[in-house]
PDB file of C-alpha atoms in Angstrom:
ATOM      1  CA  MET A   1    -105.157  65.613   1.016  1.00 50.00           C
ATOM      2  CA  LYS A   2    -106.894  65.879  -2.508  1.00 52.00           C
ATOM      3  CA  ARG A   3    -105.117  69.241  -3.003  1.00 52.00           C
ATOM      4  CA  LEU A   4    -101.737  67.618  -2.364  1.00 48.00           C
ATOM      5  CA  PHE A   5    -102.217  64.869  -4.842  1.00 47.00           C
ATOM      6  CA  LEU A   6    -103.599  67.219  -7.370  1.00 45.00           C
ATOM      7  CA  THR A   7    -100.655  69.771  -7.068  1.00 49.00           C
ATOM      8  CA  THR A   8     -98.153  66.982  -7.050  1.00 53.00           C
ATOM      9  CA  SER A   9     -99.737  65.332 -10.128  1.00 52.00           C
ATOM     10  CA  MET A  10     -99.869  68.597 -12.002  1.00 52.00           C
ATOM     11  CA  LEU A  11     -96.176  69.437 -11.206  1.00 52.00           C
ATOM     12  CA  ILE A  12     -94.907  66.089 -11.982  1.00 60.00           C
ATOM     13  CA  ALA A  13     -96.916  66.080 -15.380  1.00 53.00           C
ATOM     14  CA  ALA A  14     -95.478  69.412 -16.250  1.00 51.00           C
ATOM     15  CA  SER A  15     -91.957  68.130 -15.573  1.00 54.00           C
ATOM     16  CA  PHE A  16     -92.550  65.298 -18.193  1.00 52.00           C
ATOM     17  CA  VAL A  17     -93.484  67.860 -20.690  1.00 47.00           C
ATOM     18  CA  PHE A  18     -90.233  69.682 -20.298  1.00 47.00           C
ATOM     19  CA  THR A  19     -88.270  66.495 -20.258  1.00 50.00           C
ATOM     20  CA  ALA A  20     -89.962  65.370 -23.620  1.00 52.00           C
ATOM     21  CA  CYS A  21     -89.657  68.727 -25.395  1.00 51.00           C
ATOM     22  CA  GLY A  22     -85.852  69.015 -25.520  1.00 52.00           C
ATOM     23  CA  ASP A  23     -83.776  71.916 -26.748  1.00 51.00           C
ATOM     24  CA  GLN A  24     -86.133  73.819 -29.156  1.00 50.00           C
ATOM     25  CA  ALA A  25     -83.422  76.324 -30.010  1.00 50.00           C
ATOM     26  CA  ALA A  26     -81.256  73.622 -31.531  1.00 48.00           C
ATOM     27  CA  THR A  27     -84.270  71.915 -33.182  1.00 49.00           C
ATOM     28  CA  ASN A  28     -85.648  75.108 -34.784  1.00 51.00           C
ATOM     29  CA  ALA A  29     -82.243  76.551 -35.949  1.00 52.00           C
ATOM     30  CA  GLY A  30     -82.526  77.376 -39.601  1.00 52.00           C
ATOM     31  CA  ASN A  31     -86.078  76.219 -40.136  1.00 52.00           C
ATOM     32  CA  GLY A  32     -87.627  79.597 -40.344  1.00 53.00           C
ATOM     33  CA  ILE A  33     -89.541  79.324 -37.138  1.00 54.00           C
ATOM     34  CA  ASN A  34     -88.732  83.011 -36.279  1.00 54.00           C
ATOM     35  CA  LYS A  35     -89.191  84.477 -39.646  1.00 51.00           C
ATOM     36  CA  PRO A  36     -92.189  86.448 -40.619  1.00 52.00           C
ATOM     37  CA  ALA A  37     -95.029  84.433 -42.261  1.00 53.00           C
ATOM     38  CA  ASN A  38     -94.525  86.151 -45.616  1.00 50.00           C
ATOM     39  CA  ALA A  39     -90.759  85.421 -45.667  1.00 51.00           C
ATOM     40  CA  SER A  40     -89.921  83.070 -48.549  1.00 51.00           C
ATOM     41  CA  ASN A  41     -88.240  79.828 -47.882  1.00 51.00           C
ATOM     42  CA  SER A  42     -88.405  77.730 -50.890  1.00 47.00           C
ATOM     43  CA  ALA A  43     -86.939  74.655 -49.262  1.00 49.00           C
ATOM     44  CA  SER A  44     -89.659  74.505 -46.523  1.00 50.00           C
ATOM     45  CA  ASN A  45     -92.386  75.331 -48.934  1.00 47.00           C
ATOM     46  CA  ALA A  46     -91.490  72.653 -51.440  1.00 45.00           C
ATOM     47  CA  THR A  47     -91.910  69.912 -48.861  1.00 52.00           C
ATOM     48  CA  ALA A  48     -94.644  69.978 -46.184  1.00 58.00           C
ATOM     49  CA  ALA A  49     -93.528  68.493 -42.850  1.00 64.00           C
ATOM     50  CA  ALA A  50     -95.042  65.125 -42.271  1.00 71.00           C
ATOM     51  CA  PRO A  51     -97.701  65.136 -39.514  1.00 76.00           C
ATOM     52  CA  ALA A  52     -96.550  64.035 -36.120  1.00 81.00           C
ATOM     53  CA  ASN A  53     -97.286  60.432 -34.950  1.00 88.00           C
ATOM     54  CA  THR A  54     -99.313  61.692 -31.988  1.00 89.00           C
ATOM     55  CA  ALA A  55    -100.348  58.017 -30.935  1.00 91.00           C
ATOM     56  CA  ALA A  56     -96.530  56.992 -30.742  1.00 91.00           C
ATOM     57  CA  ILE A  57     -95.682  60.159 -28.706  1.00 91.00           C
ATOM     58  CA  GLU A  58     -98.693  59.495 -26.462  1.00 93.00           C
ATOM     59  CA  THR A  59     -97.495  55.943 -25.828  1.00 93.00           C
ATOM     60  CA  GLU A  60     -94.002  56.952 -25.189  1.00 92.00           C
ATOM     61  CA  LEU A  61     -95.083  59.555 -22.801  1.00 92.00           C
ATOM     62  CA  LYS A  62     -97.413  57.213 -20.855  1.00 94.00           C
ATOM     63  CA  LYS A  63     -94.379  54.763 -20.579  1.00 93.00           C
ATOM     64  CA  LEU A  64     -92.191  57.456 -19.274  1.00 91.00           C
ATOM     65  CA  ILE A  65     -94.837  58.377 -16.677  1.00 92.00           C
ATOM     66  CA  SER A  66     -95.251  54.747 -15.690  1.00 92.00           C
ATOM     67  CA  ASP A  67     -91.347  54.354 -15.417  1.00 91.00           C
ATOM     68  CA  TYR A  68     -91.044  57.520 -13.305  1.00 90.00           C
ATOM     69  CA  ALA A  69     -93.802  56.286 -10.952  1.00 93.00           C
ATOM     70  CA  ALA A  70     -92.277  52.714 -10.503  1.00 92.00           C
ATOM     71  CA  SER A  71     -88.713  54.276  -9.963  1.00 90.00           C
ATOM     72  CA  THR A  72     -89.941  56.785  -7.519  1.00 91.00           C
ATOM     73  CA  ALA A  73     -92.113  54.405  -5.538  1.00 93.00           C
ATOM     74  CA  LYS A  74     -88.907  52.338  -5.119  1.00 94.00           C
ATOM     75  CA  ASN A  75     -86.940  55.396  -4.070  1.00 93.00           C
ATOM     76  CA  ASP A  76     -84.520  54.593  -6.919  1.00 94.00           C
ATOM     77  CA  THR A  77     -82.575  57.685  -7.258  1.00 94.00           C
ATOM     78  CA  ALA A  78     -80.516  56.464 -10.247  1.00 94.00           C
ATOM     79  CA  ALA A  79     -83.717  55.931 -12.303  1.00 92.00           C
ATOM     80  CA  TYR A  80     -85.308  59.148 -10.875  1.00 90.00           C
ATOM     81  CA  ASP A  81     -82.160  60.949 -12.192  1.00 91.00           C
ATOM     82  CA  LYS A  82     -82.616  59.445 -15.762  1.00 90.00           C
ATOM     83  CA  THR A  83     -86.398  60.336 -15.964  1.00 87.00           C
ATOM     84  CA  THR A  84     -85.994  63.980 -14.947  1.00 88.00           C
ATOM     85  CA  THR A  85     -84.149  66.928 -16.448  1.00 88.00           C
ATOM     86  CA  ASP A  86     -81.537  69.039 -14.779  1.00 92.00           C
ATOM     87  CA  THR A  87     -84.015  71.932 -14.672  1.00 91.00           C
ATOM     88  CA  PHE A  88     -86.719  69.742 -12.936  1.00 90.00           C
ATOM     89  CA  MET A  89     -88.295  71.578 -10.019  1.00 90.00           C
ATOM     90  CA  PHE A  90     -90.531  69.866  -7.297  1.00 88.00           C
ATOM     91  CA  VAL A  91     -93.095  72.086  -5.566  1.00 85.00           C
ATOM     92  CA  SER A  92     -94.491  70.388  -2.438  1.00 82.00           C
ATOM     93  CA  ASN A  93     -97.934  70.834  -1.020  1.00 77.00           C
ATOM     94  CA  ASP A  94     -96.788  73.517   1.447  1.00 85.00           C
ATOM     95  CA  GLY A  95     -95.181  75.491  -1.510  1.00 89.00           C
ATOM     96  CA  ALA A  96     -91.564  74.663  -0.849  1.00 91.00           C
ATOM     97  CA  VAL A  97     -89.445  74.191  -3.963  1.00 94.00           C
ATOM     98  CA  GLN A  98     -86.635  71.642  -4.451  1.00 94.00           C
ATOM     99  CA  THR A  99     -84.356  71.474  -7.483  1.00 95.00           C
ATOM    100  CA  LYS A 100     -83.640  67.940  -8.889  1.00 94.00           C
ATOM    101  CA  ALA A 101     -80.305  67.745  -7.024  1.00 95.00           C
ATOM    102  CA  GLU A 102     -82.053  68.600  -3.694  1.00 95.00           C
ATOM    103  CA  ARG A 103     -84.813  66.166  -4.318  1.00 93.00           C
ATOM    104  CA  ILE A 104     -82.508  63.406  -5.001  1.00 94.00           C
ATOM    105  CA  ASP A 105     -80.456  64.261  -1.883  1.00 95.00           C
ATOM    106  CA  SER A 106     -83.662  64.161   0.149  1.00 93.00           C
ATOM    107  CA  MET A 107     -84.574  60.726  -1.201  1.00 94.00           C
ATOM    108  CA  LYS A 108     -81.096  59.473  -0.442  1.00 94.00           C
ATOM    109  CA  SER A 109     -81.065  60.884   3.060  1.00 95.00           C
ATOM    110  CA  GLY A 110     -84.560  59.372   3.837  1.00 93.00           C
ATOM    111  CA  LYS A 111     -86.273  62.771   4.320  1.00 93.00           C
ATOM    112  CA  THR A 112     -88.350  61.806   1.376  1.00 92.00           C
ATOM    113  CA  LYS A 113     -89.617  58.268   1.206  1.00 94.00           C
ATOM    114  CA  TYR A 114     -92.178  56.869  -1.145  1.00 93.00           C
ATOM    115  CA  GLU A 115     -94.185  53.753  -0.147  1.00 94.00           C
ATOM    116  CA  THR A 116     -96.440  53.851  -3.348  1.00 94.00           C
ATOM    117  CA  LEU A 117     -96.932  56.206  -6.287  1.00 93.00           C
ATOM    118  CA  THR A 118     -99.318  55.552  -9.009  1.00 93.00           C
ATOM    119  CA  TYR A 119    -100.768  57.715 -11.848  1.00 92.00           C
ATOM    120  CA  ASP A 120    -104.357  57.052 -13.045  1.00 93.00           C
ATOM    121  CA  GLU A 121    -106.598  58.521 -15.664  1.00 94.00           C
ATOM    122  CA  ILE A 122    -103.632  59.601 -17.900  1.00 93.00           C
ATOM    123  CA  SER A 123    -104.587  61.965 -20.507  1.00 94.00           C
ATOM    124  CA  VAL A 124    -102.119  63.085 -23.063  1.00 94.00           C
ATOM    125  CA  ARG A 125    -102.425  65.924 -25.510  1.00 93.00           C
ATOM    126  CA  VAL A 126     -99.664  66.271 -28.243  1.00 92.00           C
ATOM    127  CA  ASN A 127     -99.515  69.439 -30.287  1.00 90.00           C
ATOM    128  CA  PRO A 128     -99.759  68.910 -34.128  1.00 86.00           C
ATOM    129  CA  GLU A 129     -96.021  69.444 -34.775  1.00 86.00           C
ATOM    130  CA  GLY A 130     -95.104  66.690 -32.275  1.00 86.00           C
ATOM    131  CA  ASN A 131     -92.663  68.789 -30.420  1.00 88.00           C
ATOM    132  CA  GLY A 132     -94.669  69.433 -27.263  1.00 88.00           C
ATOM    133  CA  ALA A 133     -97.205  67.509 -25.194  1.00 91.00           C
ATOM    134  CA  VAL A 134     -99.116  67.937 -21.977  1.00 91.00           C
ATOM    135  CA  ALA A 135     -99.834  65.000 -19.580  1.00 91.00           C
ATOM    136  CA  ILE A 136    -102.665  65.240 -16.997  1.00 92.00           C
ATOM    137  CA  CYS A 137    -103.189  62.415 -14.557  1.00 92.00           C
ATOM    138  CA  LYS A 138    -104.465  61.665 -11.139  1.00 91.00           C
ATOM    139  CA  ALA A 139    -101.704  60.776  -8.653  1.00 89.00           C
ATOM    140  CA  THR A 140    -101.986  58.553  -5.650  1.00 92.00           C
ATOM    141  CA  VAL A 141     -99.027  58.860  -3.231  1.00 92.00           C
ATOM    142  CA  LYS A 142     -98.197  57.412   0.022  1.00 94.00           C
ATOM    143  CA  GLY A 143     -95.063  58.307   1.797  1.00 92.00           C
ATOM    144  CA  THR A 144     -93.138  60.918   3.760  1.00 89.00           C
ATOM    145  CA  ASN A 145     -91.956  64.362   2.396  1.00 81.00           C
TER     146      ASN A 145
END
């Protein structure tokens, strides 16, 4: 049972990271990310990027995790849809994989029904650039899958 909670927790936490990161290709277009370290870019060298506000990112991610848990515990598929990306994947304790659409269909049909879902001991690590983060937490889940 602990393995189920740990596996579910890790997968859900990973989905938040992918949700929070966004489209890096669009974000990094033209900023020299893929250029060699010795390539000159006077515009980017003239002004150093401001450090990320990691506390604000951590607070925002913890709120997203809390909102996700609350909506999922209520089997609120509309809120679940808003808090997960289209590329979201759910891996159950037996290794079965569901896409976001399959997961929502399962919740709507009653095959998946949550009674409670809580996350405790939430630890968030934000990278220095502020464009990526990892959330690790302990999930307590009661329901049918």
